[in-house]
Coordinates of C-alpha atoms and ligand atoms in Angstrom, one line a residue:
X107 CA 0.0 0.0 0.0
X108 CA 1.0 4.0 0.2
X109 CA 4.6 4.0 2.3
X110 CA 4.7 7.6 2.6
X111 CA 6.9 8.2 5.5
X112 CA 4.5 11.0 7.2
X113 CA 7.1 11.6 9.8
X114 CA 9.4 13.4 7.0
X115 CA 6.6 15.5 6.1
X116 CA 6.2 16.5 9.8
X117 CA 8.7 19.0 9.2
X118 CA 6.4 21.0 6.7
X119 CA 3.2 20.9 7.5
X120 CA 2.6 20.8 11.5
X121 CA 3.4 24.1 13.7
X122 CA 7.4 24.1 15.0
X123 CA 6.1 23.9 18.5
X124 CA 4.2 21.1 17.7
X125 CA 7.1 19.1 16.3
X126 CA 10.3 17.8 17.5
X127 CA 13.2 15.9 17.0
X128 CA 15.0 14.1 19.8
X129 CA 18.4 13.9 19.4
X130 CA 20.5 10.5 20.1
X131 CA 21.7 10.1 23.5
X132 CA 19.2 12.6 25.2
X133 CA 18.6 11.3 28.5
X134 CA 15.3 10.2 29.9
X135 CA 14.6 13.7 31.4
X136 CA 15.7 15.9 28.7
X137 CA 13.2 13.2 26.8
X138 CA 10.6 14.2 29.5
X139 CA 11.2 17.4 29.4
X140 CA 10.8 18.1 25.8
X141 CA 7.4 16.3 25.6
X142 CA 6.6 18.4 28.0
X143 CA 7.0 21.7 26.4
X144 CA 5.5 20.0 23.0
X145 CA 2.2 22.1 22.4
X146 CA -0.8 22.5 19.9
X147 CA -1.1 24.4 16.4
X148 CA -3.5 27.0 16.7
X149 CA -5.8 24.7 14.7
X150 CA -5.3 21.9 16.5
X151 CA -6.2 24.1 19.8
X152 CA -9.5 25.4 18.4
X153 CA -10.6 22.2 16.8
X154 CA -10.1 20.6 20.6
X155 CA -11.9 23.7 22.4
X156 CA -14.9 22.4 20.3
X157 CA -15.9 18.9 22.1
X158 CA -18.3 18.1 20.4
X159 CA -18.4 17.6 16.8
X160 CA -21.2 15.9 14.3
X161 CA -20.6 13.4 11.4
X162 CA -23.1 13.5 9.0
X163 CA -23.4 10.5 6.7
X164 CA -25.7 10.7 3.9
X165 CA -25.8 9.8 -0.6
X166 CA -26.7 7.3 -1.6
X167 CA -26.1 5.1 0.6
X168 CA -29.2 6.1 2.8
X169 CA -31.2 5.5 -0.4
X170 CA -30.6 1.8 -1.3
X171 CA -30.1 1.3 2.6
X172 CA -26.3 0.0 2.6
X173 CA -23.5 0.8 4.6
X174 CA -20.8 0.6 1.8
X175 CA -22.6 1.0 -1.8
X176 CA -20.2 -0.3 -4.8
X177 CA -20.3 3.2 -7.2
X178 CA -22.6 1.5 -9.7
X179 CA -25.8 3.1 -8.2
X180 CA -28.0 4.9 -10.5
X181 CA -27.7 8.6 -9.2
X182 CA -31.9 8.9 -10.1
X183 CA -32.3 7.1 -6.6
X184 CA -31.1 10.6 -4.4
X185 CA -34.2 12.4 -3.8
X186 CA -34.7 13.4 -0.9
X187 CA -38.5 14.6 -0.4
X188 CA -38.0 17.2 2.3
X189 CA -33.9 18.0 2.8
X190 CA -33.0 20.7 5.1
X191 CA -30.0 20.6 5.5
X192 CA -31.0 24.3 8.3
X193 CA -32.7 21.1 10.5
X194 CA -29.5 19.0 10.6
X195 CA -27.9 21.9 11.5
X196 CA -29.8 23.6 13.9
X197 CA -30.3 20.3 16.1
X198 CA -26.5 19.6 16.2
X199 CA -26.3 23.3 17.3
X200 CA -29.1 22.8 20.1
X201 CA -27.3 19.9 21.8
X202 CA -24.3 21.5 21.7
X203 CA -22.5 20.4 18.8
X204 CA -19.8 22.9 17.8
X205 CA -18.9 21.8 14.4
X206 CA -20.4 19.3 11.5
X207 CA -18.7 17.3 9.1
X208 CA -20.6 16.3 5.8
X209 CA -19.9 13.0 3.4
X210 CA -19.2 15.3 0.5
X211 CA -18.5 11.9 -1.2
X212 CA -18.2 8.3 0.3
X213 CA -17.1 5.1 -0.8
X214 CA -19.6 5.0 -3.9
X215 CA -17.6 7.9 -5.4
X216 CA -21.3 9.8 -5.1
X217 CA -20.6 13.3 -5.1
X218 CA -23.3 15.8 -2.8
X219 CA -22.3 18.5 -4.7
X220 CA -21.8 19.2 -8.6
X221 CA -18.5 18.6 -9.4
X222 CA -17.3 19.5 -12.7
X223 CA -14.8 16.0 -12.9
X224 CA -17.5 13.7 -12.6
X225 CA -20.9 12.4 -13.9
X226 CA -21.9 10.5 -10.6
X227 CA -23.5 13.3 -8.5
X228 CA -26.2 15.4 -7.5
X229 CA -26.3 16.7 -10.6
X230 CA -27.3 13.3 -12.2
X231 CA -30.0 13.3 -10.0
X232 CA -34.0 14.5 -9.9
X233 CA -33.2 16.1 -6.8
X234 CA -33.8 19.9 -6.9
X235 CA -33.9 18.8 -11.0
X236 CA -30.2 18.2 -11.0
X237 CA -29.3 22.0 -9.6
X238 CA -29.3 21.3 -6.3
X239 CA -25.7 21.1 -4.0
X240 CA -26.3 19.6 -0.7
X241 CA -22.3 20.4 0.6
X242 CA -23.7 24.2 -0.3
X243 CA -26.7 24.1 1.9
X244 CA -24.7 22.5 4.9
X245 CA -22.2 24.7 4.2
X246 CA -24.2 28.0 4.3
X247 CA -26.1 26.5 7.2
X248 CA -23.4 26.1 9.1
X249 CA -21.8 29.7 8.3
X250 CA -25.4 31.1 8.9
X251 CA -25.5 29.3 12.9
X252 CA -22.0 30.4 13.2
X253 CA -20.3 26.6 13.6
X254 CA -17.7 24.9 12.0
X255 CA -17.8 23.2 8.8
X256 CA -15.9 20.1 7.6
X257 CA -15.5 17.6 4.7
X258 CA -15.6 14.0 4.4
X259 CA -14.1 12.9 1.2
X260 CA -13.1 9.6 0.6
X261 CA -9.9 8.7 -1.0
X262 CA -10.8 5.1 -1.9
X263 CA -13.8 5.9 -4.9
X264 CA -15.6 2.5 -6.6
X265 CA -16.6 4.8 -9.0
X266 CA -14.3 6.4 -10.6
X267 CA -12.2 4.5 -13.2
X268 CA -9.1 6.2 -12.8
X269 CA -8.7 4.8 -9.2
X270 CA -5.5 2.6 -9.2
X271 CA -3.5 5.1 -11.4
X272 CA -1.4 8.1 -10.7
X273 CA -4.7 10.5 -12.9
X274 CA -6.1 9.4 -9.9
X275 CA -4.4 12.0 -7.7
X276 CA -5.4 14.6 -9.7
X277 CA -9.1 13.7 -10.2
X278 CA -9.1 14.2 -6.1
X279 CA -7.3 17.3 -5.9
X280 CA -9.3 18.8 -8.5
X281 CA -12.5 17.5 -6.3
X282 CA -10.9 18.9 -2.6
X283 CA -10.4 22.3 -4.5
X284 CA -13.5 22.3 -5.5
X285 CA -14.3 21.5 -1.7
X286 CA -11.7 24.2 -0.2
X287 CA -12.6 26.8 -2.6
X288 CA -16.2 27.0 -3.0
X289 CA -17.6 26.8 0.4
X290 CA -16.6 29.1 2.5
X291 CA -14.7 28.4 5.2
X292 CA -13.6 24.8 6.3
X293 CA -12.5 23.7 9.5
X294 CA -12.0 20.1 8.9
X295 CA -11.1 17.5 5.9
X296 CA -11.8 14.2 7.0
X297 CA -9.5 11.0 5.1
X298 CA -10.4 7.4 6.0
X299 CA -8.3 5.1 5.8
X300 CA -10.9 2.5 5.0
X301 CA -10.6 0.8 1.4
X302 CA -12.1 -2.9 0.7
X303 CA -10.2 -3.8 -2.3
X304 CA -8.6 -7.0 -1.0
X305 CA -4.9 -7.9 -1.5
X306 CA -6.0 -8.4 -5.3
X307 CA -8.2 -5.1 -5.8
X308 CA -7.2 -1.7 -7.2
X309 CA -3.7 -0.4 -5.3
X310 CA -3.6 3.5 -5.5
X311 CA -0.9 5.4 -4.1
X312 CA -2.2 8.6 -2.3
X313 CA -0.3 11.4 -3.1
X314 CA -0.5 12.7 0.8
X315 CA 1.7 15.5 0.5
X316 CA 0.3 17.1 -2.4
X317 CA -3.0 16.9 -0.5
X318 CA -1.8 18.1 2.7
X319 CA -0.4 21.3 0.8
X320 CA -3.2 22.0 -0.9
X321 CA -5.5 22.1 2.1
X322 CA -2.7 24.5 3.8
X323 CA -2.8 26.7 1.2
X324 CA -6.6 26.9 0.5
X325 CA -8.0 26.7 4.2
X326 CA -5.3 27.0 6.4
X327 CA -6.9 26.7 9.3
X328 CA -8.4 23.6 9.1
X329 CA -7.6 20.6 10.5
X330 CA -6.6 17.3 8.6
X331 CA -8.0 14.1 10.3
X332 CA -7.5 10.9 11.0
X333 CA -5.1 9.9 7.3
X334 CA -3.5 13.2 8.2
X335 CA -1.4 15.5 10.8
X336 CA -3.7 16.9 12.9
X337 CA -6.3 14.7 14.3
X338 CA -5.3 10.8 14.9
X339 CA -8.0 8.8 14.9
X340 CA -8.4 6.7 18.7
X341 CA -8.3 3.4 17.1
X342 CA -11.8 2.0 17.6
X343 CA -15.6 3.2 16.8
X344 CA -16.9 2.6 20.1
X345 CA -17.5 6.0 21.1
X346 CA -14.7 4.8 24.3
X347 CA -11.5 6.3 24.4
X348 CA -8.5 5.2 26.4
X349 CA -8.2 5.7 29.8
X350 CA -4.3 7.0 29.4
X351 CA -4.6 9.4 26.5
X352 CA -1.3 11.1 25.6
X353 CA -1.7 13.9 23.2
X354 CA 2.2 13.9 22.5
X355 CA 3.2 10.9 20.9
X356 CA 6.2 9.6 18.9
X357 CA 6.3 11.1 15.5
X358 CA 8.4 8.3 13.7
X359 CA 5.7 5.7 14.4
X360 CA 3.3 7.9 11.7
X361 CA 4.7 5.7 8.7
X362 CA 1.5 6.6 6.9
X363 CA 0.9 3.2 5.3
X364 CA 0.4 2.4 9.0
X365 CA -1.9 5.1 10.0
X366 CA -4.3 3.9 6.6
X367 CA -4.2 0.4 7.5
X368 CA -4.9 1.1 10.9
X369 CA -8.2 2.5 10.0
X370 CA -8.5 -0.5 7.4
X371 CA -10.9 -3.2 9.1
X372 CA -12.9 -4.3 6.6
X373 CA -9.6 -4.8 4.5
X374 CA -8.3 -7.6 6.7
X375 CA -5.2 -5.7 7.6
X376 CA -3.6 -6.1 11.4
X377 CA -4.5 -4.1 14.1
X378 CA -1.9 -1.5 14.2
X379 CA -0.3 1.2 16.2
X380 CA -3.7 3.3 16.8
X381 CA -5.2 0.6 18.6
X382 CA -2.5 -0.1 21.2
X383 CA -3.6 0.7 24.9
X384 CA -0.9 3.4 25.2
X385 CA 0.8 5.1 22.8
X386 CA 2.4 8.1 24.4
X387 CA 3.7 6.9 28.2
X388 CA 6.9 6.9 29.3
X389 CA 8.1 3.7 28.2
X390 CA 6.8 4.8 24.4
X391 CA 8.3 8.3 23.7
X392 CA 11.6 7.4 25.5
X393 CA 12.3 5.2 22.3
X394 CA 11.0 7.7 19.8
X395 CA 13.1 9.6 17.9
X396 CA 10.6 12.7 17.7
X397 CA 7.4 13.3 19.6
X398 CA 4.4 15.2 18.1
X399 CA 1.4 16.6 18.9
X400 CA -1.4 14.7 17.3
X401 CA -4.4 14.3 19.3
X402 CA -7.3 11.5 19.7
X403 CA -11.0 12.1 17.7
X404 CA -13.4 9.9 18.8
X405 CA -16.1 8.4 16.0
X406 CA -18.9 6.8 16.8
X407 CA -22.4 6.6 15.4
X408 CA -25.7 7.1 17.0
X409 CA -27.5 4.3 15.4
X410 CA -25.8 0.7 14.8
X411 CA -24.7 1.6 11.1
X412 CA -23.3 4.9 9.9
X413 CA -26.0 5.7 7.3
X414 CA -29.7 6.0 8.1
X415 CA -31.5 2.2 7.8
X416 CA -35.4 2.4 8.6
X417 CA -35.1 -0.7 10.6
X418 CA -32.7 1.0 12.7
X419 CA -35.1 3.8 14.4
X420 CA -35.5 1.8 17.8
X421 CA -31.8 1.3 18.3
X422 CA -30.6 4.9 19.0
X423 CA -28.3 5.0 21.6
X424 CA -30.0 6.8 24.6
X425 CA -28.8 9.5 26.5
X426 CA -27.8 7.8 28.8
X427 CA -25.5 5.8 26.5
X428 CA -24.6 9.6 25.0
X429 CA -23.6 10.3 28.3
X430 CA -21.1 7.3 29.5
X431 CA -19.6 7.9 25.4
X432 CA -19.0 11.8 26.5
X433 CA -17.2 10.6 29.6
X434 CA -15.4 7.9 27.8
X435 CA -14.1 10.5 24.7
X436 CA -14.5 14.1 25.7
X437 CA -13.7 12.8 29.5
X438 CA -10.8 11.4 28.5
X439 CA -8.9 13.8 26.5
X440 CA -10.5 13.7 23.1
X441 CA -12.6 14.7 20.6
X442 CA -16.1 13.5 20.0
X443 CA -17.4 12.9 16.5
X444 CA -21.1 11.6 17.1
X445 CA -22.7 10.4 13.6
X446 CA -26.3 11.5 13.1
X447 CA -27.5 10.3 9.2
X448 CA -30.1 11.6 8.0
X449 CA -33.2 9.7 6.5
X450 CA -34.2 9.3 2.9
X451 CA -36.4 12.5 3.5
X452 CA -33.3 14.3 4.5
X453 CA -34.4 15.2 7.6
X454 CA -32.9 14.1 11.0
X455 CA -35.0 11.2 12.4
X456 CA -37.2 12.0 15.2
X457 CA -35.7 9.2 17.1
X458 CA -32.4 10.7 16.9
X459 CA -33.8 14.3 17.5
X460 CA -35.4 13.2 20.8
X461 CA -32.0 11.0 21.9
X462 CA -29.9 14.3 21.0
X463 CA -32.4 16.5 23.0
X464 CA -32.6 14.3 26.2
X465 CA -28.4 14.0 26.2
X466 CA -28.1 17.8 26.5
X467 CA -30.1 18.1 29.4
X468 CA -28.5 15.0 31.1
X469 CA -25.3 17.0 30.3
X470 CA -26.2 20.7 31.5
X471 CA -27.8 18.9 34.7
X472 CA -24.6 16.9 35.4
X473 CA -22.5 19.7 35.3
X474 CA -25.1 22.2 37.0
X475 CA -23.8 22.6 40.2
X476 CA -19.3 22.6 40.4
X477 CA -19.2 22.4 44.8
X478 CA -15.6 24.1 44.3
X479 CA -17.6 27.4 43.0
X480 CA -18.2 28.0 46.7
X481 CA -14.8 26.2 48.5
X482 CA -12.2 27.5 49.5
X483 CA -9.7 26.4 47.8
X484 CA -5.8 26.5 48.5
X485 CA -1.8 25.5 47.5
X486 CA 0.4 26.3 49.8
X487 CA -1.8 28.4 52.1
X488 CA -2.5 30.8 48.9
X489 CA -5.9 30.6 47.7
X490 CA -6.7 30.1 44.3
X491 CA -9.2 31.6 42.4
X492 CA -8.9 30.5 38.8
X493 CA -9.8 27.0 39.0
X494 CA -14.1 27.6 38.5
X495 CA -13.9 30.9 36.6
X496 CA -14.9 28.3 32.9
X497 CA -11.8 29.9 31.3
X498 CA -9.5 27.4 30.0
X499 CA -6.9 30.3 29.5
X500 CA -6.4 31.0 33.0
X501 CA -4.7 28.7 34.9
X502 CA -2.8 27.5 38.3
X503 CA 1.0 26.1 38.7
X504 CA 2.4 25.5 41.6
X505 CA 5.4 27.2 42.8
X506 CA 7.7 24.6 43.7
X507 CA 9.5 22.8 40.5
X508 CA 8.5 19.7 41.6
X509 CA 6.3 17.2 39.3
X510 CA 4.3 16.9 42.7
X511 CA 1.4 19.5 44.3
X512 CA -1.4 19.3 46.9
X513 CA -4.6 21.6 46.4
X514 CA -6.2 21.8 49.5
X515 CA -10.4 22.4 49.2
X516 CA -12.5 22.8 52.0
X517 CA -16.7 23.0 51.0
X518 CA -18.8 25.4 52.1
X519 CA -20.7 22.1 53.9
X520 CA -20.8 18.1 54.0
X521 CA -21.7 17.4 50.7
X522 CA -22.1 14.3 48.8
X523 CA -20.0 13.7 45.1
X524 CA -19.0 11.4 42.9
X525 CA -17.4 12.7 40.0
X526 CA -14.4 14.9 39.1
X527 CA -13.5 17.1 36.0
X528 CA -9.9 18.5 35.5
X529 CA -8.2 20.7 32.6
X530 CA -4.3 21.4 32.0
X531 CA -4.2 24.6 29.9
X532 CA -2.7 22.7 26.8
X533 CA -1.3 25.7 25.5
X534 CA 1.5 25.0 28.6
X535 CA 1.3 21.5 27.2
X536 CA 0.8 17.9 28.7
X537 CA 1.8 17.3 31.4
X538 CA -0.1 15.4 34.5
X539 CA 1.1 11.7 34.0
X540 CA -0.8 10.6 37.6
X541 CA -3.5 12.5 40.4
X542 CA -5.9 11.0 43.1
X543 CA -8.6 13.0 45.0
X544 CA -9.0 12.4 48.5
X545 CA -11.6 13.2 50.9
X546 CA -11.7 13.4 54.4
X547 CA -13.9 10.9 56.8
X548 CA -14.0 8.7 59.7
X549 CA -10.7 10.5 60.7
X550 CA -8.8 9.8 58.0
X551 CA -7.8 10.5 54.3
X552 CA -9.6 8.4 51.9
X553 CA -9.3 8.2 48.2
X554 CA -12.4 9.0 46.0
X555 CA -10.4 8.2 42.4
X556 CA -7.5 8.5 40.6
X557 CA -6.0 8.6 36.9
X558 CA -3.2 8.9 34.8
X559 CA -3.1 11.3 32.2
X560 CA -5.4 14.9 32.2
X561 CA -5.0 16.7 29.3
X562 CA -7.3 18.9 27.8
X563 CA -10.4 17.5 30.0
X564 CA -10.5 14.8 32.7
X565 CA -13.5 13.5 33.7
X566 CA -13.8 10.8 36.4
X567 CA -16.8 9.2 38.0
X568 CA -16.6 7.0 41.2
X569 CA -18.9 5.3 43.7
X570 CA -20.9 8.7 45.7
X571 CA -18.8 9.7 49.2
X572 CA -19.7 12.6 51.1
X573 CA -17.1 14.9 53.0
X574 CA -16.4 18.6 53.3
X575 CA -12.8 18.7 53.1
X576 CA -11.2 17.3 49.6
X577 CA -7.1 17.1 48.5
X578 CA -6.2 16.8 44.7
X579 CA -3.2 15.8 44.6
X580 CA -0.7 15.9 41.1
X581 CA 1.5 12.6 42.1
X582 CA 3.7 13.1 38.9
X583 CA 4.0 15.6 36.1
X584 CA 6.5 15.4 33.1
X585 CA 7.1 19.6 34.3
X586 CA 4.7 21.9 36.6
X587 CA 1.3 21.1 36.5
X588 CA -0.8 23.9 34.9
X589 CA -4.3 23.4 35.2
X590 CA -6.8 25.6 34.2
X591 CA -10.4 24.0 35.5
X592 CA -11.7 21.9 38.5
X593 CA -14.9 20.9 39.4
X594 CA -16.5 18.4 41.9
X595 CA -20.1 17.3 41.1
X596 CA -22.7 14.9 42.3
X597 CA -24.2 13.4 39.1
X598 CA -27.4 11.2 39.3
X599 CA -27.1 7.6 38.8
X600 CA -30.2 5.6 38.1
X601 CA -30.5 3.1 40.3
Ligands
LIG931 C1 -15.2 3.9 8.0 C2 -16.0 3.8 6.7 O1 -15.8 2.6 6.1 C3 -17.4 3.9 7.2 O2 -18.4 3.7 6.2 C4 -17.6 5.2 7.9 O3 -17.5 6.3 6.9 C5 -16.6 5.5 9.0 C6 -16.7 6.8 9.6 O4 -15.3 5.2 8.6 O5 -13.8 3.7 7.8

């Protein structure tokens, strides 16, 4: 498959502070230390500020109710009755989704807008009587309720003849300036990895950096996910991310043959390096010979399959499912990417409306009340103020050098809790490699939970104790802890 060595592309196309080279014979704390001081692109920042992101998979797809259609689909069968692509939007928006990211073109090689390159698109179609563009509509909606907007495009096309030869290259960039250059602004290009061709199918060779410049050039501030520099992908579609999540990882492990195959399941190919359980502690990024920041998106879909299926309205996840997958991705330093098709009317389902709904007011009630807001809470005898105030750009360090630090909280009363949510201020870097809260009772220091890495968001839940005097305490750091939020909430658990 395509051997590109990403890593010598690094160089190019990420931000200097985002990149470096560690030079043979550094010791294991100048190692350390440089990881720690390792920080995100301004892209990468904003793009992880957002949370929550939405996938939107529709063509067609949703119209002869497959999951992976083979490009030979008559483009008469997209027509959608009732699209509004203002709906899609606007619910995302409500449940707090900061950015969507369409499937300009999937698999099938079924273009949702009019490209000039090929005959298999919208404009082939009776919908809107071949004049419609449906990556315009989402586009404008998006711009018009002021959230992001990004593109799915595959790279593997069954439709186009020209995949398997270098013209093939070309076809695509023509198609992602088409993309980059007629919408607006875009925050996000999406590349899967994902290609079924078999080990005696088509064998294209991406031409990555061509790709990569291209985006830079036309849309610099978007990010490039999952086959690309900015946004890894977290090596499953559970919706659960890992429990240590290192945003600084090595850099010479991003062989990108390795980062397509490891998003290659249905292509038979190993499990590779993005599914390991850790991939930037210690004992990994001592060996590297540079680290990067490339951070952990989390896709899942809401339904079993990623495009709309009828026979699939009763098995929306609930929000209560919505809610352990935000712990378990946005709790666990990473992005969520929540899929949401849309029907054959081109509306979001009511199922999935309803399911979206109810998991933004499980979410505003669960972090409704923060007990710190009213504690008084201290390092060293000073009292800190920073830690509530929502602002991810003010933060806390301890004075001492020390990897270690004690934050001393006392309540306002007894109160009961179960749940704790941390931030470093990334923009310091990542740093927190193990913390533990404690809580005071029977006359004695107890621990509530503990955890390895923070990162841009922490979230922990534990069994309910109750306690008016708390300790967080930073056990080891790769540099000073700088954290920027705290909280301490009681979350309702159905019984
Ligand atoms: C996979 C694809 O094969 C699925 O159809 C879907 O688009 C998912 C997000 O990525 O690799």
């Amino acid at each position: 498959m395509c051997i590109t060595n990403l890593s010598s592309s690094f160089a190019q196309l990420v931000d200097p502070k985002s990149y470096v080279v560690i030079p043979p014979e550094s010791s294991e704390s100048e190692i350390i230390s440089r990881a720690a001081g390792i920080v995100p692109s301004e892209r990468q920042l904003r793009w992880q500020r957002l949370e929550l992101t939405a996938f939107l998979h529709f063509g067609v797809n949703t119209f002869t109710n497959r999951e992976w259609g083979d490009g030979k689909e008559d483009p008469a069968i997209f027509n959608p009755s009732e699209l509004d692509a203002r709906q899609w939007v606007r619910t995302c928006k409500e449940a707090g989704f900061k950015q969507v990211i369409l499937t300009a073109k999937h698999h099938d090689g079924f273009c949702l807008w009019p490209s000039k390159y090929t005959e298999h698109s919208v404009k082939s179609s009776p919908w809107r009587a071949g004049k419609g563009d449906v990556v315009k509509e989402v586009a404008d909606a998006c711009h018009e309720y002021g959230i992001g907007f990004g593109v799915y495009l595959s790279p593997w096309d069954r439709n186009n003849e020209l995949f398997g030869t270098d013209a093939y290259n070309d076809y695509f960039v023509n198609q992602l300036t088409e993309l980059l250059s007629g919408y607006g602004r875009v925050d996000e290009v999406w590349f899967d990895g994902a290609n079924g061709e078999g080990p005696e199918g088509k064998k294209q060779v991406y031409d990555f950096n061509r790709w990569y410049s291209l985006i830079r050039k036309l849309q610099p501030s978007a990010v490039i996910a999952v086959m690309g520099p900015d946004v890894r992908w977290v090596g499953t579609e559970s919706g659960y991310g890992r429990e240590t999540e290192w945003s600084v990882v090595p850099g010479d492990e991003l062989v990108q043959g390795k980062v397509a195959a490891s998003s290659q399941k249905e292509a038979g190919f190993a499990p590779m390096n993005m599914m390991d359980d850790d991939l930037g502690s210690r004992s990994k990024i001592l060996k590297a010979k540079s680290l990067v920041w490339y951070p952990a998106e989390i896709d899942v879909s809401i339904r079993p399959g990623w495009f709309y299926h009828p026979e699939e309205n009763d098995k929306v996840k609930s929000p209560d499912k919505l809610m352990d997958i935000y712990f378990s991705s946005v709790g666990r330093n990473g992005v969520l990417l929540l899929n949401i098709p849309p029907d054959k009317r081109g509306l979001l389902h009511d199922s999935d409306v309803k399911a979206l709904q109810g998991f933004r007011k499980s979410l505003d009630k669960a972090f409704e009340r923060n007990l710190l807001t009213k504690a008084v809470v201290k390092a060293s005898g000073k009292k800190i103020n920073v830690l509530t105030d929502k602002n991810d750009a003010t933060s806390w360090t301890p004075k001492a050098s020390a990897g270690t630090a004690v934050i001393d909280i006392k309540l306002e009363e007894m109160e009961e809790f179960n749940m704790l949510l941390l931030q470093e201020d990334i923009r310091k870097g990542q740093r927190v490699e193990q913390f533990s809260l404690e809580y005071f009772a029977d006359g004695e220091w107890k621990k509530a939970t503990s955890g390895t890495t923070v990162g841009y968001k922490r979230i922990l839940r534990f069994p309910i104790v109750r306690a008016d005097r708390l300790r967080l305490k930073i056990e080891a750091s790769r540099a000073k802890a700088v954290i920027a939020e705290a909280g301490v909430f009681k979350l309702k658990v159905k019984s």
